Amino acid sequence: MYQIYALKYAERDTTACQFFFREHSHDPITLHYFVWLILGGPHPVLVDTGFMEDDVERRGIRNYVRPSLMVERMGVKLADIPIALISHLHYDHWAGHRLFPASEFWIQKDEVAFWTGRFGRYEAFSQSQNVGALANLVPLNYAQRLRIVEGEVEVLPGLRVHRVGGHTAGLQIVSVETARGRVVLTSDAAHFYRNVERYQPTQIITNLPEMLAGFDTINALAGDPARVVTGHDPEVAARFKPLEPGIIQVA
Ligand SMILES: [Zn+2]
């Protein structure tokens, strides 16, 4: 049985019409930025790495603290995290990999192929890139710090990744067996609860049918909406248990 903590390290304001697919409302929305820490196994497992100061300045981020500092506040040493599961390679999930020097990064094959391949040049996909962080994929692979995975993979007993795609080419979600049942960390397969609960896509998409099928996969894996942890929704703090500022106990 594992314990899961959502660690919030930043916030950003935008509007509903800029974020949701074919949405007309100009209502303000706030994104919370998280990494997730899974304890209770043979060693800690991190999900995603957040970003660093270069993206804070470029993107109008507020209330930033280094994700690695949030992990250390949990009493976990960065040297003791051998595995970091990377949901996808957008800046807010990958550009912080430089903060976690002891980790091997588990990423789907389709995700690595996408960002190092043909479509990397198109502006339509450039908004969420951190080019330096993406360029590091190749030397990290040669240094045996990438674990390129395909499809559904068991990381440890009761802890799995599942490729869903949709938002990005090889987006993967994480399922974790806990005392409250199987919890699903959706990352950006569902940025907000309204994505997965109302089947309303987000605007940033590589494959719309895969995004919709991903909502089905999340709901089927979790079995109960109360075990779904979405990727950027401030509502996570209301649905689960805040312990102190920025630290939410999920299970
Ligand atoms: Zn994101």
Coordinates of C-alpha atoms and ligand atoms in Angstrom, one line a residue:
M1 CA 0.0 0.0 0.0
Y2 CA 1.3 3.4 -1.0
Q3 CA 0.8 6.9 0.2
I4 CA 0.4 9.7 -2.3
Y5 CA 1.1 13.5 -1.8
A6 CA 0.3 16.2 -4.3
L7 CA 2.9 19.0 -3.9
K8 CA 1.9 22.4 -5.3
Y9 CA 4.8 24.5 -6.5
A10 CA 3.3 27.3 -8.6
E11 CA 0.1 29.0 -9.9
R12 CA -1.0 30.7 -13.1
D13 CA -4.1 32.7 -14.1
T14 CA -5.8 32.4 -17.5
T15 CA -9.3 32.3 -18.8
A16 CA -11.7 29.4 -19.6
C17 CA -11.9 30.3 -23.3
Q18 CA -8.1 30.1 -23.6
F19 CA -8.0 26.8 -22.0
F20 CA -11.0 24.6 -22.7
F21 CA -11.9 23.3 -26.2
R22 CA -14.4 25.5 -28.0
E23 CA -15.3 27.3 -24.8
H24 CA -16.9 30.8 -25.0
S25 CA -16.7 31.9 -21.4
H26 CA -14.1 34.5 -20.5
D27 CA -14.3 33.6 -16.8
P28 CA -10.9 33.6 -15.1
I29 CA -9.5 30.3 -14.0
T30 CA -6.3 29.5 -12.0
L31 CA -4.0 26.5 -12.7
H32 CA -2.1 25.0 -9.8
Y33 CA 1.1 23.2 -10.7
F34 CA 2.0 20.0 -8.9
V35 CA 4.5 17.2 -8.7
W36 CA 3.3 14.0 -6.9
L37 CA 5.3 11.9 -4.4
I38 CA 4.5 8.2 -3.9
L39 CA 5.8 6.8 -0.6
G40 CA 5.4 3.4 1.1
G41 CA 7.2 1.3 -1.4
P42 CA 10.9 0.2 -1.4
H43 CA 11.9 3.8 -2.2
P44 CA 10.1 7.0 -3.0
V45 CA 8.7 7.5 -6.6
L46 CA 8.3 11.0 -8.0
V47 CA 5.7 11.8 -10.7
D48 CA 6.9 14.7 -12.9
T49 CA 9.5 17.2 -12.1
G50 CA 7.9 20.7 -12.5
F51 CA 10.0 23.5 -13.9
M52 CA 12.7 26.0 -12.9
E53 CA 13.1 29.8 -12.8
D54 CA 13.5 30.3 -16.5
D55 CA 9.9 29.3 -17.1
V56 CA 8.7 31.3 -14.2
E57 CA 9.9 34.5 -15.8
R58 CA 8.7 33.7 -19.3
R59 CA 5.2 32.6 -18.4
G60 CA 3.8 34.8 -15.8
I61 CA 3.9 32.2 -13.0
R62 CA 3.2 33.2 -9.4
N63 CA 3.9 31.7 -6.0
Y64 CA 6.7 29.5 -7.3
V65 CA 8.9 27.4 -5.1
R66 CA 11.3 24.8 -6.5
P67 CA 9.5 21.5 -6.8
S68 CA 12.6 19.8 -5.3
L69 CA 12.2 22.0 -2.2
M70 CA 8.6 20.7 -1.8
V71 CA 9.9 17.2 -2.0
E72 CA 12.5 17.9 0.7
R73 CA 9.8 19.4 2.9
M74 CA 8.3 15.9 2.9
G75 CA 11.5 14.6 4.5
V76 CA 12.7 12.9 1.3
K77 CA 16.3 13.4 0.1
L78 CA 16.6 14.0 -3.6
A79 CA 19.4 11.4 -3.7
D80 CA 16.9 8.7 -2.5
I81 CA 14.5 9.0 -5.5
P82 CA 15.7 6.4 -8.1
I83 CA 12.6 6.6 -10.3
A84 CA 10.7 9.6 -11.6
L85 CA 7.7 8.8 -13.8
I86 CA 7.3 11.5 -16.5
S87 CA 3.7 11.9 -17.6
H88 CA 4.7 14.0 -20.7
L89 CA 7.4 16.4 -21.9
H90 CA 5.7 19.8 -21.6
Y91 CA 7.8 22.3 -19.7
D92 CA 5.8 22.1 -16.5
H93 CA 6.3 18.4 -16.2
W94 CA 9.8 17.9 -17.5
A95 CA 11.9 21.1 -17.4
G96 CA 12.6 20.5 -13.7
H97 CA 14.4 17.2 -14.3
R98 CA 17.7 19.0 -13.6
L99 CA 16.6 19.3 -10.0
F100 CA 16.5 15.5 -9.6
P101 CA 20.0 14.2 -10.3
A102 CA 19.6 10.7 -8.9
S103 CA 16.5 9.8 -10.8
E104 CA 15.9 7.6 -13.9
F105 CA 13.1 9.2 -15.9
W106 CA 10.4 6.8 -17.2
I107 CA 8.8 8.2 -20.4
Q108 CA 6.6 6.7 -23.1
K109 CA 8.3 5.9 -26.4
D110 CA 5.7 7.9 -28.4
E111 CA 6.4 11.0 -26.2
V112 CA 10.2 11.0 -26.7
A113 CA 9.7 10.3 -30.5
F114 CA 7.3 13.2 -30.9
W115 CA 9.5 15.9 -29.3
T116 CA 12.7 14.7 -31.0
G117 CA 11.0 14.1 -34.4
R118 CA 9.2 15.6 -37.3
F119 CA 6.6 17.8 -35.4
G120 CA 9.1 19.5 -33.1
R121 CA 9.4 22.3 -35.6
Y122 CA 5.8 23.4 -35.8
E123 CA 4.7 26.5 -33.9
A124 CA 1.4 24.9 -33.0
F125 CA 3.2 22.7 -30.5
S126 CA 5.8 25.2 -29.4
Q127 CA 3.9 26.9 -26.6
S128 CA 4.6 24.2 -24.0
Q129 CA 8.2 23.5 -25.0
N130 CA 11.3 24.1 -22.9
V131 CA 13.8 23.6 -25.7
G132 CA 16.9 23.1 -23.4
A133 CA 15.0 20.5 -21.3
L134 CA 13.9 18.6 -24.5
A135 CA 17.4 18.7 -25.9
N136 CA 18.7 17.0 -22.8
L137 CA 16.7 13.9 -23.7
V138 CA 19.5 12.6 -25.9
P139 CA 22.4 12.9 -23.5
L140 CA 20.2 11.6 -20.7
N141 CA 19.4 8.6 -22.8
Y142 CA 23.1 7.9 -23.5
A143 CA 23.8 8.3 -19.8
Q144 CA 21.2 5.6 -19.0
R145 CA 19.0 7.9 -17.2
L146 CA 15.9 7.5 -19.5
R147 CA 13.7 4.4 -19.3
I148 CA 11.7 4.5 -22.5
V149 CA 8.5 2.5 -21.9
E150 CA 5.6 1.4 -24.1
G151 CA 1.9 1.1 -23.2
E152 CA 1.0 -0.2 -19.7
V153 CA 3.9 -1.0 -17.5
E154 CA 4.3 -2.1 -13.9
V155 CA 6.8 0.1 -12.1
L156 CA 6.5 -1.7 -8.7
P157 CA 3.8 -4.0 -7.5
G158 CA 0.6 -2.0 -7.3
L159 CA 2.1 1.0 -9.2
R160 CA 1.6 1.2 -13.0
V161 CA 1.9 3.7 -15.8
H162 CA -0.7 3.6 -18.6
R163 CA -0.2 5.4 -22.0
V164 CA -3.3 7.4 -23.0
G165 CA -2.0 10.0 -25.4
G166 CA -4.4 12.7 -26.5
H167 CA -3.1 15.9 -24.9
T168 CA 0.4 14.9 -26.1
A169 CA 1.6 12.0 -28.3
G170 CA 2.7 9.7 -25.5
L171 CA 1.0 11.1 -22.3
Q172 CA 0.9 8.5 -19.5
I173 CA -1.2 8.4 -16.4
V174 CA -0.3 6.6 -13.1
S175 CA -2.4 4.2 -11.1
V176 CA -1.5 3.5 -7.4
E177 CA -2.9 1.0 -5.0
T178 CA -3.6 2.7 -1.7
A179 CA -5.6 2.2 1.5
R180 CA -8.5 4.0 -0.1
G181 CA -8.4 1.9 -3.3
R182 CA -6.8 2.4 -6.6
V183 CA -6.0 6.1 -7.1
V184 CA -5.4 7.6 -10.6
L185 CA -3.0 10.5 -11.1
T186 CA -4.2 11.8 -14.4
S187 CA -1.6 14.6 -14.9
D188 CA -2.7 16.4 -18.0
A189 CA -5.0 13.6 -19.3
A190 CA -7.4 15.7 -17.3
H191 CA -6.1 19.2 -16.2
F192 CA -9.4 19.9 -14.4
Y193 CA -12.2 17.8 -13.0
R194 CA -14.5 19.3 -15.7
N195 CA -12.4 17.6 -18.3
V196 CA -12.8 14.1 -17.1
E197 CA -16.3 14.5 -15.5
R198 CA -18.0 16.4 -18.4
Y199 CA -15.8 15.1 -21.2
Q200 CA -14.8 18.6 -22.2
P201 CA -11.3 18.5 -23.8
T202 CA -8.5 20.9 -23.2
Q203 CA -7.3 23.0 -26.2
I204 CA -3.8 21.6 -26.3
I205 CA -4.2 18.4 -28.2
T206 CA -2.3 16.0 -30.5
N207 CA -5.2 13.5 -30.8
L208 CA -8.8 14.3 -29.8
P209 CA -10.2 10.8 -29.9
E210 CA -7.3 9.6 -27.7
M211 CA -8.1 12.4 -25.3
L212 CA -11.7 11.3 -25.0
A213 CA -10.8 7.7 -24.7
G214 CA -8.3 8.7 -22.0
F215 CA -11.2 10.1 -19.9
D216 CA -12.8 6.6 -20.2
T217 CA -9.5 5.0 -19.1
I218 CA -9.2 7.3 -16.1
N219 CA -12.8 6.6 -15.0
A220 CA -12.5 2.8 -15.5
L221 CA -9.2 2.5 -13.6
A222 CA -10.3 4.7 -10.7
G223 CA -13.7 3.1 -10.4
D224 CA -14.8 6.0 -8.2
P225 CA -14.6 9.7 -9.0
A226 CA -13.3 10.2 -5.5
R227 CA -10.0 8.4 -6.5
V228 CA -9.2 10.7 -9.4
V229 CA -6.4 13.3 -8.9
T230 CA -6.4 15.8 -11.8
G231 CA -3.3 17.6 -13.1
H232 CA -3.9 21.3 -12.5
D233 CA -7.2 21.8 -10.6
P234 CA -7.2 23.9 -7.4
E235 CA -10.1 21.7 -6.5
V236 CA -7.6 18.9 -5.5
A237 CA -7.0 20.7 -2.3
A238 CA -10.8 20.6 -1.5
R239 CA -11.3 17.0 -2.5
F240 CA -8.3 15.7 -0.5
K241 CA -6.5 16.6 2.7
P242 CA -4.2 19.6 2.9
L243 CA -1.6 19.1 5.6
E244 CA 0.3 22.4 5.2
P245 CA 0.6 25.1 2.5
G246 CA 1.3 23.3 -0.8
I247 CA 1.2 19.7 0.6
I248 CA -2.0 17.7 0.0
Q249 CA -2.4 14.1 1.2
V250 CA -4.3 12.1 -1.4
A251 CA -4.1 8.7 0.3
Ligands
ZN1 ZN 0.7 20.6 -17.3

